[in-house]
Coordinates of C-alpha atoms in Angstrom, one line a residue:
X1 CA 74.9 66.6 78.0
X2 CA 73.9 66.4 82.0
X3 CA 70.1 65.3 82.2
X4 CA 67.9 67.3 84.6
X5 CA 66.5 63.9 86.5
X6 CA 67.5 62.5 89.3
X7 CA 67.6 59.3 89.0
X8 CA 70.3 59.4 86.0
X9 CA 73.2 59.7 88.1
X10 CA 71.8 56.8 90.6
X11 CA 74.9 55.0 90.6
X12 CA 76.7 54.6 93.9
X13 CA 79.6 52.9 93.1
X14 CA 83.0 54.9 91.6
X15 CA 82.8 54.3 87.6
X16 CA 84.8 50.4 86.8
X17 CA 86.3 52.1 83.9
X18 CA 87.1 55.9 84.9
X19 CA 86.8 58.1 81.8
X20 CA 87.2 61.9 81.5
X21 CA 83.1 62.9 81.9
X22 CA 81.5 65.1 78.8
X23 CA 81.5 68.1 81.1
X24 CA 85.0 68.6 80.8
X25 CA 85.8 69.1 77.6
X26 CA 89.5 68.4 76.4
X27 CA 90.8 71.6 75.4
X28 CA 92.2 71.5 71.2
X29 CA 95.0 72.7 69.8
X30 CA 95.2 76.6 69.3
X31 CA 98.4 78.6 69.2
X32 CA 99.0 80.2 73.1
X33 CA 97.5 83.7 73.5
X34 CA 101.0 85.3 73.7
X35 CA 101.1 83.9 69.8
X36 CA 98.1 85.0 68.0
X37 CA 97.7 87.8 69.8
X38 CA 100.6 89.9 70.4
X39 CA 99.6 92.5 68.6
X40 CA 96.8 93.0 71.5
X41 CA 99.2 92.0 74.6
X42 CA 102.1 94.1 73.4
X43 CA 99.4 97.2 74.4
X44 CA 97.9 95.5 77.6
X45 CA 98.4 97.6 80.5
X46 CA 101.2 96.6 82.8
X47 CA 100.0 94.1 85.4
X48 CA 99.0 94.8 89.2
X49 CA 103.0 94.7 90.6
X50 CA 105.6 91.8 89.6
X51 CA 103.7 88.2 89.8
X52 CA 106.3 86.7 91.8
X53 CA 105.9 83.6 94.0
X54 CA 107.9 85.4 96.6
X55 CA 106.3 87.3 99.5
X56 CA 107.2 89.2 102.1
X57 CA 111.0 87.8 101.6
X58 CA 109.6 84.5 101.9
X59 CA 111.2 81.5 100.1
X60 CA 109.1 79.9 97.3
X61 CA 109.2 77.5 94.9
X62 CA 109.5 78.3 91.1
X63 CA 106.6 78.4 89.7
X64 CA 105.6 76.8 86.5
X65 CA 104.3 78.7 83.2
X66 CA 100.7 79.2 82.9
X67 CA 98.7 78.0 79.4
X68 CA 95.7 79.4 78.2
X69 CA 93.4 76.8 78.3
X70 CA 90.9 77.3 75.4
X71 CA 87.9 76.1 73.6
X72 CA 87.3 77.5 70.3
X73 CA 83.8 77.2 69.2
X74 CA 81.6 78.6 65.9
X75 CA 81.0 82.4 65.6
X76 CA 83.6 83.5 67.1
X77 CA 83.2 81.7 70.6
X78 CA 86.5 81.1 72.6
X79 CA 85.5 79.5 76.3
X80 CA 88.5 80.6 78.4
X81 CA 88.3 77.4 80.9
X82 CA 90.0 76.9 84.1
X83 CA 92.1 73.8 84.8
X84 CA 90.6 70.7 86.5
X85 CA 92.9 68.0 88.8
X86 CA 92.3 65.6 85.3
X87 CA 94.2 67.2 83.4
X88 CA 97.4 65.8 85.4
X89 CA 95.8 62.9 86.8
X90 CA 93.9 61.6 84.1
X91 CA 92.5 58.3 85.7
X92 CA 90.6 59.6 88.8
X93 CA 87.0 57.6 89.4
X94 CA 83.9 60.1 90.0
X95 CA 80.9 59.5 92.0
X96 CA 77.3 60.4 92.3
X97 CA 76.6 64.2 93.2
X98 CA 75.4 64.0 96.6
X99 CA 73.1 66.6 96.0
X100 CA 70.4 64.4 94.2
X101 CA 69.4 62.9 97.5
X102 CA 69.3 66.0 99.3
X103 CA 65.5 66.7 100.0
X104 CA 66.2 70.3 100.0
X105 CA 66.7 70.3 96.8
X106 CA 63.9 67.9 95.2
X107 CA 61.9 71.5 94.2
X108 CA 65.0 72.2 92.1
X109 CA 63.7 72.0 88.1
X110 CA 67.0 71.2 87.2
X111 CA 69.8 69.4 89.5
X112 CA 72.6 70.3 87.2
X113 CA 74.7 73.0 85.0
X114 CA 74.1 71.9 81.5
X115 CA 78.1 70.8 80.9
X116 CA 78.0 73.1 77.6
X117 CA 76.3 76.2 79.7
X118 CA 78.7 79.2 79.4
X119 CA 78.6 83.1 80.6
X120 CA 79.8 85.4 77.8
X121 CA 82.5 88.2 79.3
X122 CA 81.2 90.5 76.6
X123 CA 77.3 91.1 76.8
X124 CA 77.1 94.0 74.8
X125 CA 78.0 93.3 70.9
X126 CA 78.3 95.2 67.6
X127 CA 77.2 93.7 64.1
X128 CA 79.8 91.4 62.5
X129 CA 82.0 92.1 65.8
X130 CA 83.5 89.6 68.1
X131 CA 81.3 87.6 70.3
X132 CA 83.8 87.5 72.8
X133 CA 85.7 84.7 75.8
X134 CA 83.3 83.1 77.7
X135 CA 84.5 81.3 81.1
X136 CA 82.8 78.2 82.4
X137 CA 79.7 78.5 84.0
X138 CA 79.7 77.8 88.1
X139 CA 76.9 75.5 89.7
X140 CA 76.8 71.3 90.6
X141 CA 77.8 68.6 88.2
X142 CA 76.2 65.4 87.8
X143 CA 79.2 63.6 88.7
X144 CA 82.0 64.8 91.4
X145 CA 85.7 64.0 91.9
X146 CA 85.5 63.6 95.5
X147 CA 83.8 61.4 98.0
X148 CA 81.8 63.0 100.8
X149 CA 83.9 61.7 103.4
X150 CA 87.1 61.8 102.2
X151 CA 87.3 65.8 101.7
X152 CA 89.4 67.2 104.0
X153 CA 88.6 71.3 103.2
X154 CA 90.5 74.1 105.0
X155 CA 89.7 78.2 104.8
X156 CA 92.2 80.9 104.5
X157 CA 91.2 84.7 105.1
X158 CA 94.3 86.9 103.4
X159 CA 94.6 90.5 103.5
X160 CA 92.8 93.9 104.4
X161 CA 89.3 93.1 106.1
X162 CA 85.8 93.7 104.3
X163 CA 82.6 93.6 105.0
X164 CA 81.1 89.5 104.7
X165 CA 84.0 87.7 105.0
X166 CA 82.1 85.9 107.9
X167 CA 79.7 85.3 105.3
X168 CA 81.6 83.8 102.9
X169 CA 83.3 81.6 105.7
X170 CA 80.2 80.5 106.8
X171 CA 78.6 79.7 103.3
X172 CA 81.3 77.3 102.5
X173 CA 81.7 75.1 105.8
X174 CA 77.5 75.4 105.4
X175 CA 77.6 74.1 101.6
X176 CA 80.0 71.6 102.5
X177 CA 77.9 70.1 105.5
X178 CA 74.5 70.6 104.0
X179 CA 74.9 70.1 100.6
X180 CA 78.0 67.5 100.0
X181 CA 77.9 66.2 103.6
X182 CA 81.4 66.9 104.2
X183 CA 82.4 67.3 108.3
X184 CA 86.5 68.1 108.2
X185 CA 86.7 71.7 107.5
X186 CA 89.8 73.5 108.8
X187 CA 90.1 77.1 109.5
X188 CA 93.7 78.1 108.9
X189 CA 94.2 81.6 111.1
X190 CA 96.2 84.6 110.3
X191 CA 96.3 84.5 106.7
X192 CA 98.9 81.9 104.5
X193 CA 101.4 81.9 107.1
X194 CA 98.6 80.4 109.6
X195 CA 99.6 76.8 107.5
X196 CA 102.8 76.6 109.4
X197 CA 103.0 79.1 112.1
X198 CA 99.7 79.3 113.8
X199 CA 96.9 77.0 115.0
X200 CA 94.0 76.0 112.8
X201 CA 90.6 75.7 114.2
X202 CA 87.6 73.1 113.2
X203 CA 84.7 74.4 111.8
X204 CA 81.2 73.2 111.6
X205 CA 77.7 74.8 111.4
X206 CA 77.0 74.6 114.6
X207 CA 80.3 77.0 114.9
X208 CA 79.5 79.1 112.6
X209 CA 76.1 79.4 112.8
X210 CA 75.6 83.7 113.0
X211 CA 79.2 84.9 112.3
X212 CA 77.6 86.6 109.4
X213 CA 76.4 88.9 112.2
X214 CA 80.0 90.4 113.1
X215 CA 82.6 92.2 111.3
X216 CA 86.0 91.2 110.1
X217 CA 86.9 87.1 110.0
X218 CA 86.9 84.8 112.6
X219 CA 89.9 83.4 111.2
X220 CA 91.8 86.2 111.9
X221 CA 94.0 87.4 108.7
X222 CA 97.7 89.0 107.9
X223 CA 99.3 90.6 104.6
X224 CA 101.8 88.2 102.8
X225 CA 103.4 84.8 104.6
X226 CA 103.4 83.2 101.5
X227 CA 106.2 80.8 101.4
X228 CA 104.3 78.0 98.9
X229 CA 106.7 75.2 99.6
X230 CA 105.8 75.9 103.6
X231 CA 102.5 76.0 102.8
X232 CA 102.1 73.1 100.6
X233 CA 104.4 71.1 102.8
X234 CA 101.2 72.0 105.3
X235 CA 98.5 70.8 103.0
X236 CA 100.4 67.6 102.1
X237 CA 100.9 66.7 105.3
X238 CA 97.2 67.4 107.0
X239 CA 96.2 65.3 103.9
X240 CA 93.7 68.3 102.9
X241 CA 92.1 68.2 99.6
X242 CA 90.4 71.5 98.9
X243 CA 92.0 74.8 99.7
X244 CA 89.4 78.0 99.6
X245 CA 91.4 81.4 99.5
X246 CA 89.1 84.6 100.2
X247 CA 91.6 87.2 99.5
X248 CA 92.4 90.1 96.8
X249 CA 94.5 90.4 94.3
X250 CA 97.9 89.0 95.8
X251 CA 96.2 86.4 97.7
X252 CA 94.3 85.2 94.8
X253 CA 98.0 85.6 92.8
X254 CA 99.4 82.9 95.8
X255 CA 96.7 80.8 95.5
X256 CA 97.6 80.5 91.7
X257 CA 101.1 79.9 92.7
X258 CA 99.9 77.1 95.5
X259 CA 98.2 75.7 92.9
X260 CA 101.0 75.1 90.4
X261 CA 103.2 73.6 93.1
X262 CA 100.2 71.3 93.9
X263 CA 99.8 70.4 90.2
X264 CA 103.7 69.7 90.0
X265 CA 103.9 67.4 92.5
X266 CA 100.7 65.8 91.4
X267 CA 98.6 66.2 94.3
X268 CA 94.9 65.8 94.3
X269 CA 94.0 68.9 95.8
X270 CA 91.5 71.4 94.9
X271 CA 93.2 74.8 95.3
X272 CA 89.9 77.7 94.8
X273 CA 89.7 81.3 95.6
X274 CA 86.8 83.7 96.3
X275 CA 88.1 87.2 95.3
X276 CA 88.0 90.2 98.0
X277 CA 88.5 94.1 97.6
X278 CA 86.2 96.7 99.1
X279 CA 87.6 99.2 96.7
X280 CA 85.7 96.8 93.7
X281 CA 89.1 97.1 91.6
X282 CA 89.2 93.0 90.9
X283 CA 88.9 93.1 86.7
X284 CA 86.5 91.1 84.7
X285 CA 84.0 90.2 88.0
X286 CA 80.5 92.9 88.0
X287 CA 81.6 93.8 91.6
X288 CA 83.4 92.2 94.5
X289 CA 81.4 91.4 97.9
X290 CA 81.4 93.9 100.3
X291 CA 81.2 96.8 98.5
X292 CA 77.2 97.1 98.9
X293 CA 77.6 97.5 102.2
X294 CA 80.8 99.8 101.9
X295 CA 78.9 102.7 99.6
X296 CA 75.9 102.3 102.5
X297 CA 78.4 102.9 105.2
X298 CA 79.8 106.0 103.7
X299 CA 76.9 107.3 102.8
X300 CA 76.6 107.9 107.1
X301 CA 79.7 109.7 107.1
X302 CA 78.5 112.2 103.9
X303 CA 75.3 112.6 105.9
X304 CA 77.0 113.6 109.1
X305 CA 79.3 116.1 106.9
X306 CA 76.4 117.6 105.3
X307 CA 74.7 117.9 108.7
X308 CA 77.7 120.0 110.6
X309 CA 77.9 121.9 106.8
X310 CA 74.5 122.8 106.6
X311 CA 74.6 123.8 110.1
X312 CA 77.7 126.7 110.1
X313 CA 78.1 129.5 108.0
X314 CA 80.4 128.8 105.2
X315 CA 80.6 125.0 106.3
X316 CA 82.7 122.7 104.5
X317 CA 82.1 118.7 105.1
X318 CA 85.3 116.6 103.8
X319 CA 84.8 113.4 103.7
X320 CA 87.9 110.6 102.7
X321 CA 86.8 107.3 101.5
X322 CA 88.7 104.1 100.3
X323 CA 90.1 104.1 96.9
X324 CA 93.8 103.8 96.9
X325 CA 94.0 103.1 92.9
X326 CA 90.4 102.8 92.0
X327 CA 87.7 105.7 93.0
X328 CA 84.8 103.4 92.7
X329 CA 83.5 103.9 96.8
X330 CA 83.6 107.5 96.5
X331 CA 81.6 107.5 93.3
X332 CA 78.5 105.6 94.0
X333 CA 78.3 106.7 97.3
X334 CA 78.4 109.7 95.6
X335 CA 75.7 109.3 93.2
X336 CA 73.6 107.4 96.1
X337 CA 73.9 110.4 98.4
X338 CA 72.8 113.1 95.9
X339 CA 74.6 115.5 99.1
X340 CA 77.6 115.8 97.7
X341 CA 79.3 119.0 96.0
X342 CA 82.8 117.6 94.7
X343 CA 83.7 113.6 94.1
X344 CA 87.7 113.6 94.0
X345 CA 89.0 110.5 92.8
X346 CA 92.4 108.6 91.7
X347 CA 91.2 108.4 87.8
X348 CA 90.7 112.3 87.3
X349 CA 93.1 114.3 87.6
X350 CA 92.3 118.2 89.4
X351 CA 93.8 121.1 90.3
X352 CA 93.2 123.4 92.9
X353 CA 94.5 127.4 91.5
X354 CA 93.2 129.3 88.7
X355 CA 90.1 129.3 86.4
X356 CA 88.2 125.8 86.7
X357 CA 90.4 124.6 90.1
X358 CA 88.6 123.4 92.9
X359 CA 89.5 126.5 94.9
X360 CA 87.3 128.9 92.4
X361 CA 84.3 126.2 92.6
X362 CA 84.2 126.3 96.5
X363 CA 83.9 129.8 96.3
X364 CA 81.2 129.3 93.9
X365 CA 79.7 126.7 95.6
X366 CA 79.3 128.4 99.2
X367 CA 78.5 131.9 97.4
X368 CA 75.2 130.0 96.2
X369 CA 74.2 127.9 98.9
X370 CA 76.0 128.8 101.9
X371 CA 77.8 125.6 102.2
X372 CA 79.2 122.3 100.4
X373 CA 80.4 118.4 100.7
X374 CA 83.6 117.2 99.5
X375 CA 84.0 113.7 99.0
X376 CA 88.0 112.9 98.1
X377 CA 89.1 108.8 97.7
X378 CA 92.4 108.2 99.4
X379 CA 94.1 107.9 96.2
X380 CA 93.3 111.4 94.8
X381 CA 95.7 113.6 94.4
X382 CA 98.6 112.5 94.8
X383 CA 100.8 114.1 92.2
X384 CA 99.6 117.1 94.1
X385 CA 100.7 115.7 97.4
X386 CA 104.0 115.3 96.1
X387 CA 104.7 118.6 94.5
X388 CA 103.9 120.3 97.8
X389 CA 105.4 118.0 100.6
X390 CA 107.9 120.9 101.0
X391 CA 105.0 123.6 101.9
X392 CA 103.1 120.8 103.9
X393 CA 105.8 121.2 106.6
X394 CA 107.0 118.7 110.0
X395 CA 105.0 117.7 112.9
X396 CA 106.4 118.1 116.3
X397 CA 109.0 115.5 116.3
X398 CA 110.4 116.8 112.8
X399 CA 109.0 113.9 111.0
X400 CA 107.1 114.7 107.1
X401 CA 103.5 114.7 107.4
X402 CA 102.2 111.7 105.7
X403 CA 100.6 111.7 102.1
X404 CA 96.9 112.0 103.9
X405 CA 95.1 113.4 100.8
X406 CA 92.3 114.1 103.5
X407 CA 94.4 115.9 105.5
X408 CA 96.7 117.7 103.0
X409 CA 93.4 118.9 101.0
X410 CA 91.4 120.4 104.6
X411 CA 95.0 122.2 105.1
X412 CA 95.0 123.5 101.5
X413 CA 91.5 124.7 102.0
X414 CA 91.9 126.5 105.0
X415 CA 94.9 128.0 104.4
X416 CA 93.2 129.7 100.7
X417 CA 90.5 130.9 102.5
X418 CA 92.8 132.4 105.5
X419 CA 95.1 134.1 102.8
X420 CA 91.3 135.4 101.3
X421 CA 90.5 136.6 105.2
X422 CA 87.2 134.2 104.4
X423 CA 85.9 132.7 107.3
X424 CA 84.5 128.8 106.7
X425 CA 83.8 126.1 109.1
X426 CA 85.3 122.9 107.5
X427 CA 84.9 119.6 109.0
X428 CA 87.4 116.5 108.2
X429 CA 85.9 113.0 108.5
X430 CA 87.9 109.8 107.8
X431 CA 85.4 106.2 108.4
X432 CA 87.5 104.2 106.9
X433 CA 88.0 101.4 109.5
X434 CA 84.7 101.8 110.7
X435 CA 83.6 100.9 106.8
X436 CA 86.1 97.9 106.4
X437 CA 85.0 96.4 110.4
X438 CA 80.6 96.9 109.9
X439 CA 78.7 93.2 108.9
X440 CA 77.8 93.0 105.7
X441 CA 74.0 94.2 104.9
X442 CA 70.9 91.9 103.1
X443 CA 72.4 92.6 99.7
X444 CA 76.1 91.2 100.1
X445 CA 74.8 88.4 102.7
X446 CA 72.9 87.0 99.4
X447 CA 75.8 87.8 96.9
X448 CA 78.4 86.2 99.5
X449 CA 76.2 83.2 99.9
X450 CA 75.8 82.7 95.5
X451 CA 79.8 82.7 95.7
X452 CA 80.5 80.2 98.4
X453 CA 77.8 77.4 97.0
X454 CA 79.5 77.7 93.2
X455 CA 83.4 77.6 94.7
X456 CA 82.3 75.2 96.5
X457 CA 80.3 72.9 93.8
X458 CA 83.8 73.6 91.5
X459 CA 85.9 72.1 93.9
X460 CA 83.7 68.8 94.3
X461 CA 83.4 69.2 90.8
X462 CA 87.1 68.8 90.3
X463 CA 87.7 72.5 88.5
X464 CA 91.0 73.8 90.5
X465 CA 93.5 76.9 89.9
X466 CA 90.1 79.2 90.2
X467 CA 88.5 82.1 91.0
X468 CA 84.7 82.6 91.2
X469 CA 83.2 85.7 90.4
X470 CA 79.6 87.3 88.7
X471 CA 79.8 88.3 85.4
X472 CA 77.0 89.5 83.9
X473 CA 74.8 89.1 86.6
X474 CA 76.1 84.5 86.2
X475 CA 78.4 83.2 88.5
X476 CA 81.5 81.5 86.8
X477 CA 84.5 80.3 86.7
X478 CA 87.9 82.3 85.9
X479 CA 91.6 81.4 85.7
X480 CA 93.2 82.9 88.2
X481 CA 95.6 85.1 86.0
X482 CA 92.6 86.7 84.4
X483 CA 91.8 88.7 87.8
X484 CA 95.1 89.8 88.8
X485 CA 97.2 91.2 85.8
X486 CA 95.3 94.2 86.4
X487 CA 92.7 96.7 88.1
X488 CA 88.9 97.5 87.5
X489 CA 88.8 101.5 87.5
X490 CA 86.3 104.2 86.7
X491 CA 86.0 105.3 83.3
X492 CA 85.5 108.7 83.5
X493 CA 84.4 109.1 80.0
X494 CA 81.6 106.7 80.2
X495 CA 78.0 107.5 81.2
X496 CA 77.9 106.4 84.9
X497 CA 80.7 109.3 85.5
X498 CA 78.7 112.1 83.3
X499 CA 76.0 111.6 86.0
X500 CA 78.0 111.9 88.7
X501 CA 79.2 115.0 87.3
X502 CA 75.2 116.1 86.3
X503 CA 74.5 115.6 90.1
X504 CA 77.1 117.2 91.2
X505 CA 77.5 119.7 88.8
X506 CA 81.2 120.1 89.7
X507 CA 83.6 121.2 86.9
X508 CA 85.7 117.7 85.4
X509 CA 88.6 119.3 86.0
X510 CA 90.1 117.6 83.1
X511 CA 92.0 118.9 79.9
X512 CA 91.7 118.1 76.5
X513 CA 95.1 116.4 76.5
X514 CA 93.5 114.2 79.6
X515 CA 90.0 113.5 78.1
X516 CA 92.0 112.3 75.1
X517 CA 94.3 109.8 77.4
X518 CA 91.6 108.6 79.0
X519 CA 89.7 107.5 75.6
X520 CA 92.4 106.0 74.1
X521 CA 93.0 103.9 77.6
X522 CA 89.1 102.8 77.1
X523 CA 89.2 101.8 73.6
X524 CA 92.9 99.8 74.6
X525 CA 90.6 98.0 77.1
X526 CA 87.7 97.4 74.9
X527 CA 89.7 96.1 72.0
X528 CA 91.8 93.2 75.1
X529 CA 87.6 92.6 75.8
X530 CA 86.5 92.0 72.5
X531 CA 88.1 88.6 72.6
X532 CA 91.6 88.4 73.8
X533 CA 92.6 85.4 76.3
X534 CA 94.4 87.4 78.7
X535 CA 98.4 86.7 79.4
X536 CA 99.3 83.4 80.4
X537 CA 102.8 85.2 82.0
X538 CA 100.6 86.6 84.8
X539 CA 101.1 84.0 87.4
X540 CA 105.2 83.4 86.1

């Protein structure tokens, strides 16, 4: 067990006899998840899109089968632990954590992560029930796997752009200087294919010093580019040793694959990823970085909807948010606002004719007060879209209008209250580029910064083929494959979406055939929580 003093890990000098430390404990021998727990898997919901290696037509290598790597404990207790560069190069020296000297931290009560200290994915338990997976527990180690000067880092920015990704850039190169006194830290730019078709830039503190004051990434970023043996060929040959990959869920599903090409050819590399999504739809995490700032954001564009409502007879303000799969922007913004008339989202289902559609409750709605807020996430609707592309008609050129749900809905709306010869005042406002381009505010500037020092301290640490991530208000360490064989959505027959609908007091729009399919989807998750290792196939 790591001691909280300093002067225990005094050493300076690389261990004469190298020997795997006690904070990395050898995983023992339990049947793969697929094994003893196919009754659970056989009902896990599909994952997030084929986990293939190959992107964007891209060339890649195959990649190698992911194992559970588990820790089985009393009561129940499975630690679901990510891998570390031992476990294929079993020899490596360690040194001295750096951080002991650092007179920053000489306030600190305790230097180091107790090497037993684990965060629980369950929190809330039942009598005689499961205790749950826990996953590794992020922070420094007493002892690290690389030397100060010989890591070569390098940053990679993949996908759509979110608020603190600056942040988190800055945040790592910082912890790296400050903390470990590294000084070669590469910024790889536009995205995965930057590692072999574009220029790379160095970064320091002094260059990074108040990019957490802009939008978007310095680095620039792209969607896919991922051809792994290209991109390994890169790190190889730059002789980098720690990869950080900010990115969702494909970019966190290449870094998983990077990281089984560097484990077959026995490199000692690092590979780490910070997960990104503004729509919060990453699984097992509390909430992705970003999104703070997101729900704040759109709370301007309700407030200028409910401003030009308020302010015409029979005004309507329609607001789209984010939310392609997962309506989680639209709903606390939602709740936050307390504005808002009608939250539309991808999880529940609505209809717009008859008894209980949302045509009847507008009526109702502006009948009362005069006027009303529609907030809609991107996602919404779109069975309805579909079924009425024919009536939604061509543009100018000929060419299908596109499935806008904003769009289609204001059209719909109009065109009931045209055919009712009732005059209304709508107003259609779509922020989403200004939400994904603002700088992130006070609340993900702190969360952003909590990521980048535990990535970072895993890496030195040696952990690899991981994602960090809160859970349960502790940061910690999870397997890649845990975060992208599926999506984070809202329940919408748990408390958090009664009160929106108390707030709202919009009709749910749902049937009793779709309040039943959504409880049975809930208790399918909650039985895969209760203690199943998640499928090892996810990265195949």
């Amino acid at each position: 067990m790591a001691s909280s003093s300093r002067t225990d890990a005094a050493a300076a000098d690389p261990d004469p006899t190298p020997t795997r430390p006690t904070d990395i404990p050898a995983p023992i021998a339990v049947p793969r998840p697929k094994d003893h727990l196919h009754h659970l898997l056989d009902r896990r919901d599909t994952p997030r899109g084929t986990a293939s290696p190959v992107m964007d037509g891209t060339a890649a290598a195959p990649a190698a089968k992911v194992e559970a790597k588990l820790v089985a404990g009393d009561a129940g207790y499975v630690l679901e632990d990510v891998p570390h560069v031992s476990d294929y190069l079993p020899n490596l020296p360690t040194y001295p954590n750096p951080l002991q000297d650092n007179p920053a931290y000489s306030v600190v009560k305790q230097y180091f992560v107790d090497p037993d200290d684990t965060v629980c994915q369950k929190i809330v338990v039942h009598k005689g029930g499961s205790r749950g997976n826990h996953f590794r527990r992020a922070g420094p180690r007493q002892r690290v796997y690389f030397e100060s000067d010989d890591v070569h880092a390098c940053i990679v920015t993949c996908g759509g752009l979110c608020p603190g990704l600056n942040t988190v850039i800055r945040e790592i190169v910082c912890g790296l200087s400050d903390m470990y006194g590294v000084s070669k830290i590469l910024g790889i730019q536009g995205g995965y294919r930057g590692f072999y078709a574009r220029n790379t830039i160095n970064l320091t503190p002094k260059s990074v010093n108040d990019i957490h004051k802009r939008g978007g990434t310095i680095l620039g970023s792209s969607r896919g580019g991922h051809d792994t043996m290209k991109i390994v060929d890169s790190i190889q040959y730059r002789g980098i040793n720690q990869v950080y990959v900010i990115g969702g869920d494909g970019s966190q599903r290449g870094a998983g694959v990077i990281f089984e090409e560097v484990r077959r050819r026995g490199l000692k590399v690092a590979v780490a990823g910070i997960p990104k999504t503004i729509d919060n739809d990453i699984p097992v995490i509390d909430k992705s970085f970003g999104f703070d700032s997101a729900v704040e954001e759109a709370q301007r564009a309700i407030n200028a909807a409910h401003v030009e409502a308020g302010s015409a007879e029979n005004g309507i303000g329609l607001v789209k948010l984010m939310g392609r799969y997962s309506g989680f922007i639209a709903h606390y913004a939602t709740l936050a606002s307390r504005d808002v008339d009608c939250c539309l989202i991808p999880e529940s289902p609505f209809y717009l004719e008859g008894e209980g559609g949302l045509f009847k409750y507008i009526e109702k709605r502006l009948k009362e007060n005069g006027h009303m807020v529609i907030v809609v996430a991107e996602g919404a609707g779109q069975k309805l879209i579909a079924e009425n592309m024919k009536e939604m008609g061509q543009d100018a050129s000929g060419n299908a209008l596109l499935l806008d749900v904003g769009l289609w809905l204001s059209q719909k709306i109009n065109e009931h209250f045209k055919k009712n010869k009732t005059t209304i005042n709508l107003k259609y406002i779509d922020p989403t580029y200004m939400i994904r381009a603002i700088p992130s505010n006070a609340s993900d500037n702190v969360y952003c910064t909590l990521l980048a020092h535990s990535v970072v301290h895993g890496a030195m640490a040696g952990y690899t083929g991981f994602t960090v991530g809160q859970v349960n208000g502790r940061h910690c360490y999870i397997p890649f494959y845990r975060i992208t064989e599926k999506q984070n959505k809202v329940s919408i027959t748990d408390r958090m979406w009664a009160r929106l609908l108390s707030s709202t007091n919009q009709p749910s729009f749902l049937s009793k055939q779709d309040v039943e399919d959504a409880k049975v989807e809930d208790e399918r998750a909650a039985k895969l929580l209760d203690g199943s290792p998640s499928n090892p196939k996810a990265l195949r």
